[in-house]
């Protein structure tokens, strides 16, 4: 099978893990690298990238539909909620760490950073959560692959940077000094830490890839998507969601929030739902989150981001 992937080191590590798992099941794959808009335009924030939602995904989708690539590997948090009907998310791998982590040259924690320290992030969610946690911090745009971001930190362009811990783990950098950010204050992006494998509908690849699926991770990530569906915010707005099976497997704890872009306002849910009726209860939580002011915050964030994009285009 031809397996499509982005060309970054992290994307290739994830893809080759999937290839190895498929080989264990008796399936051979051939790698094909596809460059996406998110990879091309690393000199600007994601909200300024022309494709917007799905900036790291769209070209891979197009290649699967038009060129016969049978499967593609994605960081699941990059996948838009609405997917082309020709494609199926055939497997969700067992989830790695969902946490955000802070890296600093001196190993300082977020509470130990000096006043007005410069923190790099490309995420509107992380920006808003940082501003809420410590309003004195200066948040600076940080783009590029994981190697580029670490190099910029080492060069002193930032006092600290925020990354997903899962990326460091997948790269084998377990000994890298970092501080996990508390999940109650920094609820991750929906599906953070999870790899998804898409397959072309109606092909044998669907059944082959399905052998790699982790049911618990699939349910948790599905809940996270359901809870934020009514917000209609997309991946560039300040939205977090995290679902996790409780010990015993009968309950699933769901935490989700939407923030204003400056972090001064937020709407949140934190509930335990039944593992037997998770879909219906997740939909109720999502409706509550949206109707309690979350949808209004998401819409305000979208308007703010569009205004920034317009200002950038006019300046150019």
PDB file of N, CA, C and O in Angstrom, residues 215-292:
ATOM      1  N   UNK A 215      -9.467   0.917  20.752  1.00  0.00           N
ATOM      2  CA  UNK A 215     -10.864   1.297  20.968  1.00  0.00           C
ATOM      3  C   UNK A 215     -11.013   2.409  22.005  1.00  0.00           C
ATOM      4  O   UNK A 215     -11.798   3.345  21.823  1.00  0.00           O
ATOM      5  N   UNK A 216     -10.277   2.327  23.107  1.00  0.00           N
ATOM      6  CA  UNK A 216     -10.402   3.364  24.138  1.00  0.00           C
ATOM      7  C   UNK A 216      -9.971   4.727  23.609  1.00  0.00           C
ATOM      8  O   UNK A 216     -10.640   5.742  23.842  1.00  0.00           O
ATOM      9  N   UNK A 217      -8.845   4.767  22.931  1.00  0.00           N
ATOM     10  CA  UNK A 217      -8.385   6.039  22.370  1.00  0.00           C
ATOM     11  C   UNK A 217      -9.365   6.554  21.328  1.00  0.00           C
ATOM     12  O   UNK A 217      -9.604   7.765  21.223  1.00  0.00           O
ATOM     13  N   UNK A 218      -9.959   5.641  20.556  1.00  0.00           N
ATOM     14  CA  UNK A 218     -10.937   6.048  19.556  1.00  0.00           C
ATOM     15  C   UNK A 218     -12.150   6.706  20.217  1.00  0.00           C
ATOM     16  O   UNK A 218     -12.633   7.750  19.761  1.00  0.00           O
ATOM     17  N   UNK A 219     -12.632   6.118  21.305  1.00  0.00           N
ATOM     18  CA  UNK A 219     -13.789   6.679  22.010  1.00  0.00           C
ATOM     19  C   UNK A 219     -13.431   8.021  22.643  1.00  0.00           C
ATOM     20  O   UNK A 219     -14.194   8.999  22.532  1.00  0.00           O
ATOM     21  N   UNK A 220     -12.288   8.092  23.303  1.00  0.00           N
ATOM     22  CA  UNK A 220     -11.882   9.345  23.951  1.00  0.00           C
ATOM     23  C   UNK A 220     -11.760  10.479  22.940  1.00  0.00           C
ATOM     24  O   UNK A 220     -12.246  11.594  23.177  1.00  0.00           O
ATOM     25  N   UNK A 221     -11.118  10.195  21.826  1.00  0.00           N
ATOM     26  CA  UNK A 221     -10.937  11.253  20.827  1.00  0.00           C
ATOM     27  C   UNK A 221     -12.257  11.632  20.171  1.00  0.00           C
ATOM     28  O   UNK A 221     -12.476  12.796  19.817  1.00  0.00           O
ATOM     29  N   UNK A 222     -13.131  10.667  20.005  1.00  0.00           N
ATOM     30  CA  UNK A 222     -14.454  10.968  19.441  1.00  0.00           C
ATOM     31  C   UNK A 222     -15.239  11.870  20.388  1.00  0.00           C
ATOM     32  O   UNK A 222     -15.896  12.825  19.950  1.00  0.00           O
ATOM     33  N   UNK A 223     -15.171  11.594  21.679  1.00  0.00           N
ATOM     34  CA  UNK A 223     -15.855  12.445  22.657  1.00  0.00           C
ATOM     35  C   UNK A 223     -15.334  13.877  22.574  1.00  0.00           C
ATOM     36  O   UNK A 223     -16.115  14.847  22.591  1.00  0.00           O
ATOM     37  N   UNK A 224     -14.032  14.031  22.487  1.00  0.00           N
ATOM     38  CA  UNK A 224     -13.444  15.367  22.420  1.00  0.00           C
ATOM     39  C   UNK A 224     -13.959  16.140  21.211  1.00  0.00           C
ATOM     40  O   UNK A 224     -14.222  17.352  21.289  1.00  0.00           O
ATOM     41  N   UNK A 225     -14.129  15.455  20.095  1.00  0.00           N
ATOM     42  CA  UNK A 225     -14.652  16.118  18.898  1.00  0.00           C
ATOM     43  C   UNK A 225     -16.134  16.462  19.050  1.00  0.00           C
ATOM     44  O   UNK A 225     -16.577  17.532  18.633  1.00  0.00           O
ATOM     45  N   UNK A 226     -16.896  15.566  19.640  1.00  0.00           N
ATOM     46  CA  UNK A 226     -18.320  15.816  19.841  1.00  0.00           C
ATOM     47  C   UNK A 226     -18.528  17.047  20.730  1.00  0.00           C
ATOM     48  O   UNK A 226     -19.366  17.913  20.436  1.00  0.00           O
ATOM     49  N   UNK A 227     -17.765  17.139  21.809  1.00  0.00           N
ATOM     50  CA  UNK A 227     -17.958  18.200  22.792  1.00  0.00           C
ATOM     51  C   UNK A 227     -17.708  19.593  22.200  1.00  0.00           C
ATOM     52  O   UNK A 227     -18.338  20.566  22.616  1.00  0.00           O
ATOM     53  N   UNK A 228     -16.812  19.686  21.233  1.00  0.00           N
ATOM     54  CA  UNK A 228     -16.500  21.012  20.669  1.00  0.00           C
ATOM     55  C   UNK A 228     -17.168  21.251  19.317  1.00  0.00           C
ATOM     56  O   UNK A 228     -17.003  22.327  18.731  1.00  0.00           O
ATOM     57  N   UNK A 229     -17.960  20.293  18.832  1.00  0.00           N
ATOM     58  CA  UNK A 229     -18.566  20.427  17.508  1.00  0.00           C
ATOM     59  C   UNK A 229     -19.435  21.672  17.392  1.00  0.00           C
ATOM     60  O   UNK A 229     -19.359  22.419  16.407  1.00  0.00           O
ATOM     61  N   UNK A 230     -20.277  21.936  18.381  1.00  0.00           N
ATOM     62  CA  UNK A 230     -21.196  23.074  18.308  1.00  0.00           C
ATOM     63  C   UNK A 230     -20.487  24.416  18.399  1.00  0.00           C
ATOM     64  O   UNK A 230     -21.092  25.455  18.114  1.00  0.00           O
ATOM     65  N   UNK A 231     -19.222  24.414  18.801  1.00  0.00           N
ATOM     66  CA  UNK A 231     -18.478  25.676  18.894  1.00  0.00           C
ATOM     67  C   UNK A 231     -18.052  26.164  17.513  1.00  0.00           C
ATOM     68  O   UNK A 231     -17.868  27.371  17.316  1.00  0.00           O
ATOM     69  N   UNK A 232     -17.868  25.240  16.578  1.00  0.00           N
ATOM     70  CA  UNK A 232     -17.527  25.584  15.193  1.00  0.00           C
ATOM     71  C   UNK A 232     -16.318  26.513  15.132  1.00  0.00           C
ATOM     72  O   UNK A 232     -16.254  27.436  14.335  1.00  0.00           O
ATOM     73  N   UNK A 233     -15.345  26.236  16.003  1.00  0.00           N
ATOM     74  CA  UNK A 233     -14.214  27.159  16.104  1.00  0.00           C
ATOM     75  C   UNK A 233     -13.026  26.808  15.237  1.00  0.00           C
ATOM     76  O   UNK A 233     -12.256  27.675  14.861  1.00  0.00           O
ATOM     77  N   UNK A 234     -12.871  25.544  14.912  1.00  0.00           N
ATOM     78  CA  UNK A 234     -11.700  25.159  14.134  1.00  0.00           C
ATOM     79  C   UNK A 234     -10.456  25.080  14.994  1.00  0.00           C
ATOM     80  O   UNK A 234     -10.447  25.406  16.184  1.00  0.00           O
ATOM     81  N   UNK A 235      -9.360  24.667  14.358  1.00  0.00           N
ATOM     82  CA  UNK A 235      -8.127  24.390  15.105  1.00  0.00           C
ATOM     83  C   UNK A 235      -7.332  25.647  15.432  1.00  0.00           C
ATOM     84  O   UNK A 235      -6.337  25.573  16.144  1.00  0.00           O
ATOM     85  N   UNK A 236      -7.730  26.813  14.885  1.00  0.00           N
ATOM     86  CA  UNK A 236      -6.953  28.021  15.149  1.00  0.00           C
ATOM     87  C   UNK A 236      -7.538  28.866  16.261  1.00  0.00           C
ATOM     88  O   UNK A 236      -6.980  29.900  16.607  1.00  0.00           O
ATOM     89  N   UNK A 237      -8.666  28.467  16.837  1.00  0.00           N
ATOM     90  CA  UNK A 237      -9.282  29.225  17.918  1.00  0.00           C
ATOM     91  C   UNK A 237      -8.960  28.596  19.265  1.00  0.00           C
ATOM     92  O   UNK A 237      -8.581  27.429  19.343  1.00  0.00           O
ATOM     93  N   UNK A 238      -9.103  29.355  20.360  1.00  0.00           N
ATOM     94  CA  UNK A 238      -8.688  28.864  21.689  1.00  0.00           C
ATOM     95  C   UNK A 238      -9.668  27.863  22.294  1.00  0.00           C
ATOM     96  O   UNK A 238     -10.479  28.196  23.156  1.00  0.00           O
ATOM     97  N   UNK A 239      -9.597  26.619  21.851  1.00  0.00           N
ATOM     98  CA  UNK A 239     -10.495  25.563  22.316  1.00  0.00           C
ATOM     99  C   UNK A 239      -9.663  24.370  22.783  1.00  0.00           C
ATOM    100  O   UNK A 239      -8.726  23.957  22.103  1.00  0.00           O
ATOM    101  N   UNK A 240     -10.002  23.830  23.944  1.00  0.00           N
ATOM    102  CA  UNK A 240      -9.342  22.640  24.450  1.00  0.00           C
ATOM    103  C   UNK A 240     -10.367  21.590  24.828  1.00  0.00           C
ATOM    104  O   UNK A 240     -11.490  21.917  25.220  1.00  0.00           O
ATOM    105  N   UNK A 241     -10.004  20.312  24.718  1.00  0.00           N
ATOM    106  CA  UNK A 241     -10.889  19.218  25.135  1.00  0.00           C
ATOM    107  C   UNK A 241     -10.054  17.985  25.429  1.00  0.00           C
ATOM    108  O   UNK A 241      -9.132  17.662  24.678  1.00  0.00           O
ATOM    109  N   UNK A 242     -10.400  17.320  26.519  1.00  0.00           N
ATOM    110  CA  UNK A 242      -9.664  16.116  26.910  1.00  0.00           C
ATOM    111  C   UNK A 242     -10.604  15.150  27.606  1.00  0.00           C
ATOM    112  O   UNK A 242     -11.245  15.489  28.606  1.00  0.00           O
ATOM    113  N   UNK A 243     -10.705  13.927  27.072  1.00  0.00           N
ATOM    114  CA  UNK A 243     -11.526  12.874  27.669  1.00  0.00           C
ATOM    115  C   UNK A 243     -10.625  11.706  28.051  1.00  0.00           C
ATOM    116  O   UNK A 243      -9.702  11.358  27.308  1.00  0.00           O
ATOM    117  N   UNK A 244     -10.908  11.105  29.194  1.00  0.00           N
ATOM    118  CA  UNK A 244     -10.066  10.018  29.686  1.00  0.00           C
ATOM    119  C   UNK A 244     -10.900   9.030  30.482  1.00  0.00           C
ATOM    120  O   UNK A 244     -11.631   9.401  31.401  1.00  0.00           O
ATOM    121  N   UNK A 245     -10.794   7.734  30.115  1.00  0.00           N
ATOM    122  CA  UNK A 245     -11.468   6.701  30.891  1.00  0.00           C
ATOM    123  C   UNK A 245     -10.948   6.708  32.325  1.00  0.00           C
ATOM    124  O   UNK A 245      -9.740   6.767  32.560  1.00  0.00           O
ATOM    125  N   UNK A 246     -11.868   6.644  33.272  1.00  0.00           N
ATOM    126  CA  UNK A 246     -11.495   6.511  34.677  1.00  0.00           C
ATOM    127  C   UNK A 246     -11.095   5.062  34.961  1.00  0.00           C
ATOM    128  O   UNK A 246     -11.427   4.142  34.202  1.00  0.00           O
ATOM    129  N   UNK A 247     -10.375   4.871  36.062  1.00  0.00           N
ATOM    130  CA  UNK A 247     -10.011   3.525  36.489  1.00  0.00           C
ATOM    131  C   UNK A 247     -11.277   2.685  36.655  1.00  0.00           C
ATOM    132  O   UNK A 247     -12.247   3.123  37.275  1.00  0.00           O
ATOM    133  N   UNK A 248     -11.285   1.494  36.092  1.00  0.00           N
ATOM    134  CA  UNK A 248     -12.464   0.638  36.139  1.00  0.00           C
ATOM    135  C   UNK A 248     -13.231   0.650  34.829  1.00  0.00           C
ATOM    136  O   UNK A 248     -13.974  -0.287  34.527  1.00  0.00           O
ATOM    137  N   UNK A 249     -13.094   1.747  34.068  1.00  0.00           N
ATOM    138  CA  UNK A 249     -13.663   1.803  32.735  1.00  0.00           C
ATOM    139  C   UNK A 249     -15.134   2.108  32.635  1.00  0.00           C
ATOM    140  O   UNK A 249     -15.704   2.080  31.537  1.00  0.00           O
ATOM    141  N   UNK A 250     -15.802   2.430  33.767  1.00  0.00           N
ATOM    142  CA  UNK A 250     -17.237   2.685  33.713  1.00  0.00           C
ATOM    143  C   UNK A 250     -17.575   4.160  33.498  1.00  0.00           C
ATOM    144  O   UNK A 250     -18.694   4.493  33.088  1.00  0.00           O
ATOM    145  N   UNK A 251     -16.634   5.026  33.806  1.00  0.00           N
ATOM    146  CA  UNK A 251     -16.844   6.463  33.656  1.00  0.00           C
ATOM    147  C   UNK A 251     -15.720   7.068  32.820  1.00  0.00           C
ATOM    148  O   UNK A 251     -14.587   6.575  32.809  1.00  0.00           O
ATOM    149  N   UNK A 252     -16.055   8.162  32.146  1.00  0.00           N
ATOM    150  CA  UNK A 252     -15.082   8.902  31.342  1.00  0.00           C
ATOM    151  C   UNK A 252     -15.125  10.358  31.793  1.00  0.00           C
ATOM    152  O   UNK A 252     -16.187  10.982  31.759  1.00  0.00           O
ATOM    153  N   UNK A 253     -13.989  10.868  32.238  1.00  0.00           N
ATOM    154  CA  UNK A 253     -13.940  12.271  32.648  1.00  0.00           C
ATOM    155  C   UNK A 253     -13.708  13.146  31.418  1.00  0.00           C
ATOM    156  O   UNK A 253     -12.805  12.878  30.627  1.00  0.00           O
ATOM    157  N   UNK A 254     -14.522  14.165  31.282  1.00  0.00           N
ATOM    158  CA  UNK A 254     -14.449  15.053  30.129  1.00  0.00           C
ATOM    159  C   UNK A 254     -14.204  16.482  30.601  1.00  0.00           C
ATOM    160  O   UNK A 254     -14.983  17.037  31.381  1.00  0.00           O
ATOM    161  N   UNK A 255     -13.100  17.057  30.139  1.00  0.00           N
ATOM    162  CA  UNK A 255     -12.793  18.460  30.407  1.00  0.00           C
ATOM    163  C   UNK A 255     -12.697  19.192  29.073  1.00  0.00           C
ATOM    164  O   UNK A 255     -12.016  18.718  28.156  1.00  0.00           O
ATOM    165  N   UNK A 256     -13.378  20.321  28.968  1.00  0.00           N
ATOM    166  CA  UNK A 256     -13.335  21.094  27.730  1.00  0.00           C
ATOM    167  C   UNK A 256     -13.553  22.560  28.054  1.00  0.00           C
ATOM    168  O   UNK A 256     -14.225  22.896  29.032  1.00  0.00           O
ATOM    169  N   UNK A 257     -12.951  23.433  27.231  1.00  0.00           N
ATOM    170  CA  UNK A 257     -13.145  24.862  27.434  1.00  0.00           C
ATOM    171  C   UNK A 257     -12.912  25.626  26.140  1.00  0.00           C
ATOM    172  O   UNK A 257     -12.248  25.149  25.214  1.00  0.00           O
ATOM    173  N   UNK A 258     -13.494  26.804  26.086  1.00  0.00           N
ATOM    174  CA  UNK A 258     -13.221  27.763  25.028  1.00  0.00           C
ATOM    175  C   UNK A 258     -12.878  29.079  25.717  1.00  0.00           C
ATOM    176  O   UNK A 258     -13.481  29.445  26.722  1.00  0.00           O
ATOM    177  N   UNK A 259     -11.865  29.771  25.183  1.00  0.00           N
ATOM    178  CA  UNK A 259     -11.358  30.992  25.810  1.00  0.00           C
ATOM    179  C   UNK A 259     -11.447  32.156  24.839  1.00  0.00           C
ATOM    180  O   UNK A 259     -11.486  31.985  23.617  1.00  0.00           O
ATOM    181  N   UNK A 260     -11.444  33.362  25.394  1.00  0.00           N
ATOM    182  CA  UNK A 260     -11.231  34.541  24.575  1.00  0.00           C
ATOM    183  C   UNK A 260      -9.768  34.565  24.168  1.00  0.00           C
ATOM    184  O   UNK A 260      -8.918  33.932  24.811  1.00  0.00           O
ATOM    185  N   UNK A 261      -9.439  35.288  23.101  1.00  0.00           N
ATOM    186  CA  UNK A 261      -8.071  35.273  22.587  1.00  0.00           C
ATOM    187  C   UNK A 261      -7.073  35.854  23.578  1.00  0.00           C
ATOM    188  O   UNK A 261      -5.888  35.507  23.535  1.00  0.00           O
ATOM    189  N   UNK A 262      -7.540  36.732  24.482  1.00  0.00           N
ATOM    190  CA  UNK A 262      -6.629  37.311  25.475  1.00  0.00           C
ATOM    191  C   UNK A 262      -6.638  36.557  26.792  1.00  0.00           C
ATOM    192  O   UNK A 262      -5.946  36.928  27.748  1.00  0.00           O
ATOM    193  N   UNK A 263      -7.408  35.468  26.883  1.00  0.00           N
ATOM    194  CA  UNK A 263      -7.430  34.634  28.075  1.00  0.00           C
ATOM    195  C   UNK A 263      -8.207  35.186  29.249  1.00  0.00           C
ATOM    196  O   UNK A 263      -8.249  34.556  30.312  1.00  0.00           O
ATOM    197  N   UNK A 264      -8.867  36.321  29.083  1.00  0.00           N
ATOM    198  CA  UNK A 264      -9.573  36.936  30.212  1.00  0.00           C
ATOM    199  C   UNK A 264     -10.940  36.304  30.461  1.00  0.00           C
ATOM    200  O   UNK A 264     -11.505  36.464  31.540  1.00  0.00           O
ATOM    201  N   UNK A 265     -11.470  35.602  29.472  1.00  0.00           N
ATOM    202  CA  UNK A 265     -12.778  34.965  29.607  1.00  0.00           C
ATOM    203  C   UNK A 265     -12.670  33.511  29.185  1.00  0.00           C
ATOM    204  O   UNK A 265     -11.909  33.175  28.272  1.00  0.00           O
ATOM    205  N   UNK A 266     -13.453  32.666  29.829  1.00  0.00           N
ATOM    206  CA  UNK A 266     -13.483  31.263  29.422  1.00  0.00           C
ATOM    207  C   UNK A 266     -14.770  30.616  29.909  1.00  0.00           C
ATOM    208  O   UNK A 266     -15.340  31.016  30.923  1.00  0.00           O
ATOM    209  N   UNK A 267     -15.205  29.617  29.164  1.00  0.00           N
ATOM    210  CA  UNK A 267     -16.339  28.779  29.535  1.00  0.00           C
ATOM    211  C   UNK A 267     -15.844  27.344  29.534  1.00  0.00           C
ATOM    212  O   UNK A 267     -15.163  26.913  28.609  1.00  0.00           O
ATOM    213  N   UNK A 268     -16.208  26.599  30.588  1.00  0.00           N
ATOM    214  CA  UNK A 268     -15.619  25.271  30.763  1.00  0.00           C
ATOM    215  C   UNK A 268     -16.657  24.267  31.247  1.00  0.00           C
ATOM    216  O   UNK A 268     -17.627  24.618  31.923  1.00  0.00           O
ATOM    217  N   UNK A 269     -16.415  22.987  30.870  1.00  0.00           N
ATOM    218  CA  UNK A 269     -17.158  21.877  31.466  1.00  0.00           C
ATOM    219  C   UNK A 269     -16.133  20.884  32.012  1.00  0.00           C
ATOM    220  O   UNK A 269     -15.043  20.737  31.463  1.00  0.00           O
ATOM    221  N   UNK A 270     -16.487  20.236  33.107  1.00  0.00           N
ATOM    222  CA  UNK A 270     -15.644  19.194  33.714  1.00  0.00           C
ATOM    223  C   UNK A 270     -16.590  18.197  34.371  1.00  0.00           C
ATOM    224  O   UNK A 270     -17.075  18.421  35.477  1.00  0.00           O
ATOM    225  N   UNK A 271     -16.885  17.122  33.656  1.00  0.00           N
ATOM    226  CA  UNK A 271     -17.897  16.174  34.103  1.00  0.00           C
ATOM    227  C   UNK A 271     -17.424  14.742  33.866  1.00  0.00           C
ATOM    228  O   UNK A 271     -16.546  14.491  33.037  1.00  0.00           O
ATOM    229  N   UNK A 272     -18.070  13.805  34.579  1.00  0.00           N
ATOM    230  CA  UNK A 272     -17.860  12.381  34.323  1.00  0.00           C
ATOM    231  C   UNK A 272     -19.112  11.832  33.658  1.00  0.00           C
ATOM    232  O   UNK A 272     -20.217  12.028  34.155  1.00  0.00           O
ATOM    233  N   UNK A 273     -18.912  11.160  32.523  1.00  0.00           N
ATOM    234  CA  UNK A 273     -20.044  10.617  31.797  1.00  0.00           C
ATOM    235  C   UNK A 273     -19.949   9.095  31.769  1.00  0.00           C
ATOM    236  O   UNK A 273     -18.892   8.512  32.023  1.00  0.00           O
ATOM    237  N   UNK A 274     -21.066   8.450  31.447  1.00  0.00           N
ATOM    238  CA  UNK A 274     -21.132   6.990  31.441  1.00  0.00           C
ATOM    239  C   UNK A 274     -20.433   6.419  30.209  1.00  0.00           C
ATOM    240  O   UNK A 274     -20.638   6.892  29.087  1.00  0.00           O
ATOM    241  N   UNK A 275     -19.632   5.386  30.425  1.00  0.00           N
ATOM    242  CA  UNK A 275     -18.977   4.708  29.304  1.00  0.00           C
ATOM    243  C   UNK A 275     -19.972   3.934  28.454  1.00  0.00           C
ATOM    244  O   UNK A 275     -19.687   3.603  27.299  1.00  0.00           O
ATOM    245  N   UNK A 276     -21.157   3.653  28.996  1.00  0.00           N
ATOM    246  CA  UNK A 276     -22.186   2.917  28.257  1.00  0.00           C
ATOM    247  C   UNK A 276     -23.037   3.828  27.378  1.00  0.00           C
ATOM    248  O   UNK A 276     -23.698   3.358  26.460  1.00  0.00           O
ATOM    249  N   UNK A 277     -23.035   5.132  27.695  1.00  0.00           N
ATOM    250  CA  UNK A 277     -23.890   6.065  26.958  1.00  0.00           C
ATOM    251  C   UNK A 277     -23.108   7.326  26.601  1.00  0.00           C
ATOM    252  O   UNK A 277     -23.613   8.431  26.639  1.00  0.00           O
ATOM    253  N   UNK A 278     -21.844   7.121  26.225  1.00  0.00           N
ATOM    254  CA  UNK A 278     -20.929   8.250  26.087  1.00  0.00           C
ATOM    255  C   UNK A 278     -21.292   9.216  24.970  1.00  0.00           C
ATOM    256  O   UNK A 278     -21.119  10.432  25.117  1.00  0.00           O
ATOM    257  N   UNK A 279     -21.812   8.700  23.879  1.00  0.00           N
ATOM    258  CA  UNK A 279     -22.074   9.586  22.739  1.00  0.00           C
ATOM    259  C   UNK A 279     -23.179  10.587  23.055  1.00  0.00           C
ATOM    260  O   UNK A 279     -23.037  11.797  22.827  1.00  0.00           O
ATOM    261  N   UNK A 280     -24.282  10.100  23.602  1.00  0.00           N
ATOM    262  CA  UNK A 280     -25.399  10.988  23.938  1.00  0.00           C
ATOM    263  C   UNK A 280     -25.005  11.991  25.015  1.00  0.00           C
ATOM    264  O   UNK A 280     -25.328  13.186  24.928  1.00  0.00           O
ATOM    265  N   UNK A 281     -24.278  11.525  26.045  1.00  0.00           N
ATOM    266  CA  UNK A 281     -23.895  12.421  27.133  1.00  0.00           C
ATOM    267  C   UNK A 281     -22.859  13.445  26.669  1.00  0.00           C
ATOM    268  O   UNK A 281     -22.847  14.594  27.120  1.00  0.00           O
ATOM    269  N   UNK A 282     -21.979  13.047  25.761  1.00  0.00           N
ATOM    270  CA  UNK A 282     -21.001  13.995  25.209  1.00  0.00           C
ATOM    271  C   UNK A 282     -21.706  15.081  24.401  1.00  0.00           C
ATOM    272  O   UNK A 282     -21.325  16.264  24.454  1.00  0.00           O
ATOM    273  N   UNK A 283     -22.728  14.706  23.654  1.00  0.00           N
ATOM    274  CA  UNK A 283     -23.493  15.693  22.889  1.00  0.00           C
ATOM    275  C   UNK A 283     -24.170  16.705  23.815  1.00  0.00           C
ATOM    276  O   UNK A 283     -24.204  17.910  23.519  1.00  0.00           O
ATOM    277  N   UNK A 284     -24.680  16.238  24.935  1.00  0.00           N
ATOM    278  CA  UNK A 284     -25.309  17.141  25.908  1.00  0.00           C
ATOM    279  C   UNK A 284     -24.275  18.107  26.495  1.00  0.00           C
ATOM    280  O   UNK A 284     -24.550  19.299  26.671  1.00  0.00           O
ATOM    281  N   UNK A 285     -23.099  17.591  26.810  1.00  0.00           N
ATOM    282  CA  UNK A 285     -22.038  18.456  27.327  1.00  0.00           C
ATOM    283  C   UNK A 285     -21.648  19.512  26.301  1.00  0.00           C
ATOM    284  O   UNK A 285     -21.432  20.679  26.638  1.00  0.00           O
ATOM    285  N   UNK A 286     -21.534  19.094  25.046  1.00  0.00           N
ATOM    286  CA  UNK A 286     -21.173  20.031  23.996  1.00  0.00           C
ATOM    287  C   UNK A 286     -22.210  21.119  23.827  1.00  0.00           C
ATOM    288  O   UNK A 286     -21.859  22.293  23.637  1.00  0.00           O
ATOM    289  N   UNK A 287     -23.468  20.745  23.885  1.00  0.00           N
ATOM    290  CA  UNK A 287     -24.547  21.734  23.755  1.00  0.00           C
ATOM    291  C   UNK A 287     -24.512  22.710  24.927  1.00  0.00           C
ATOM    292  O   UNK A 287     -24.671  23.926  24.737  1.00  0.00           O
ATOM    293  N   UNK A 288     -24.266  22.184  26.137  1.00  0.00           N
ATOM    294  CA  UNK A 288     -24.184  23.057  27.307  1.00  0.00           C
ATOM    295  C   UNK A 288     -23.016  24.032  27.168  1.00  0.00           C
ATOM    296  O   UNK A 288     -23.139  25.229  27.447  1.00  0.00           O
ATOM    297  N   UNK A 289     -21.874  23.526  26.727  1.00  0.00           N
ATOM    298  CA  UNK A 289     -20.693  24.376  26.575  1.00  0.00           C
ATOM    299  C   UNK A 289     -20.965  25.485  25.565  1.00  0.00           C
ATOM    300  O   UNK A 289     -20.604  26.650  25.793  1.00  0.00           O
ATOM    301  N   UNK A 290     -21.594  25.144  24.457  1.00  0.00           N
ATOM    302  CA  UNK A 290     -21.882  26.140  23.420  1.00  0.00           C
ATOM    303  C   UNK A 290     -22.921  27.151  23.889  1.00  0.00           C
ATOM    304  O   UNK A 290     -22.748  28.367  23.716  1.00  0.00           O
ATOM    305  N   UNK A 291     -24.015  26.649  24.502  1.00  0.00           N
ATOM    306  CA  UNK A 291     -25.127  27.522  24.876  1.00  0.00           C
ATOM    307  C   UNK A 291     -24.835  28.373  26.106  1.00  0.00           C
ATOM    308  O   UNK A 291     -25.535  29.368  26.356  1.00  0.00           O
ATOM    309  N   UNK A 292     -23.807  28.012  26.877  1.00  0.00           N
ATOM    310  CA  UNK A 292     -23.463  28.764  28.088  1.00  0.00           C
ATOM    311  C   UNK A 292     -22.516  29.929  27.799  1.00  0.00           C
ATOM    312  O   UNK A 292     -21.980  30.529  28.737  1.00  0.00           O
TER     313      UNK A 292
END
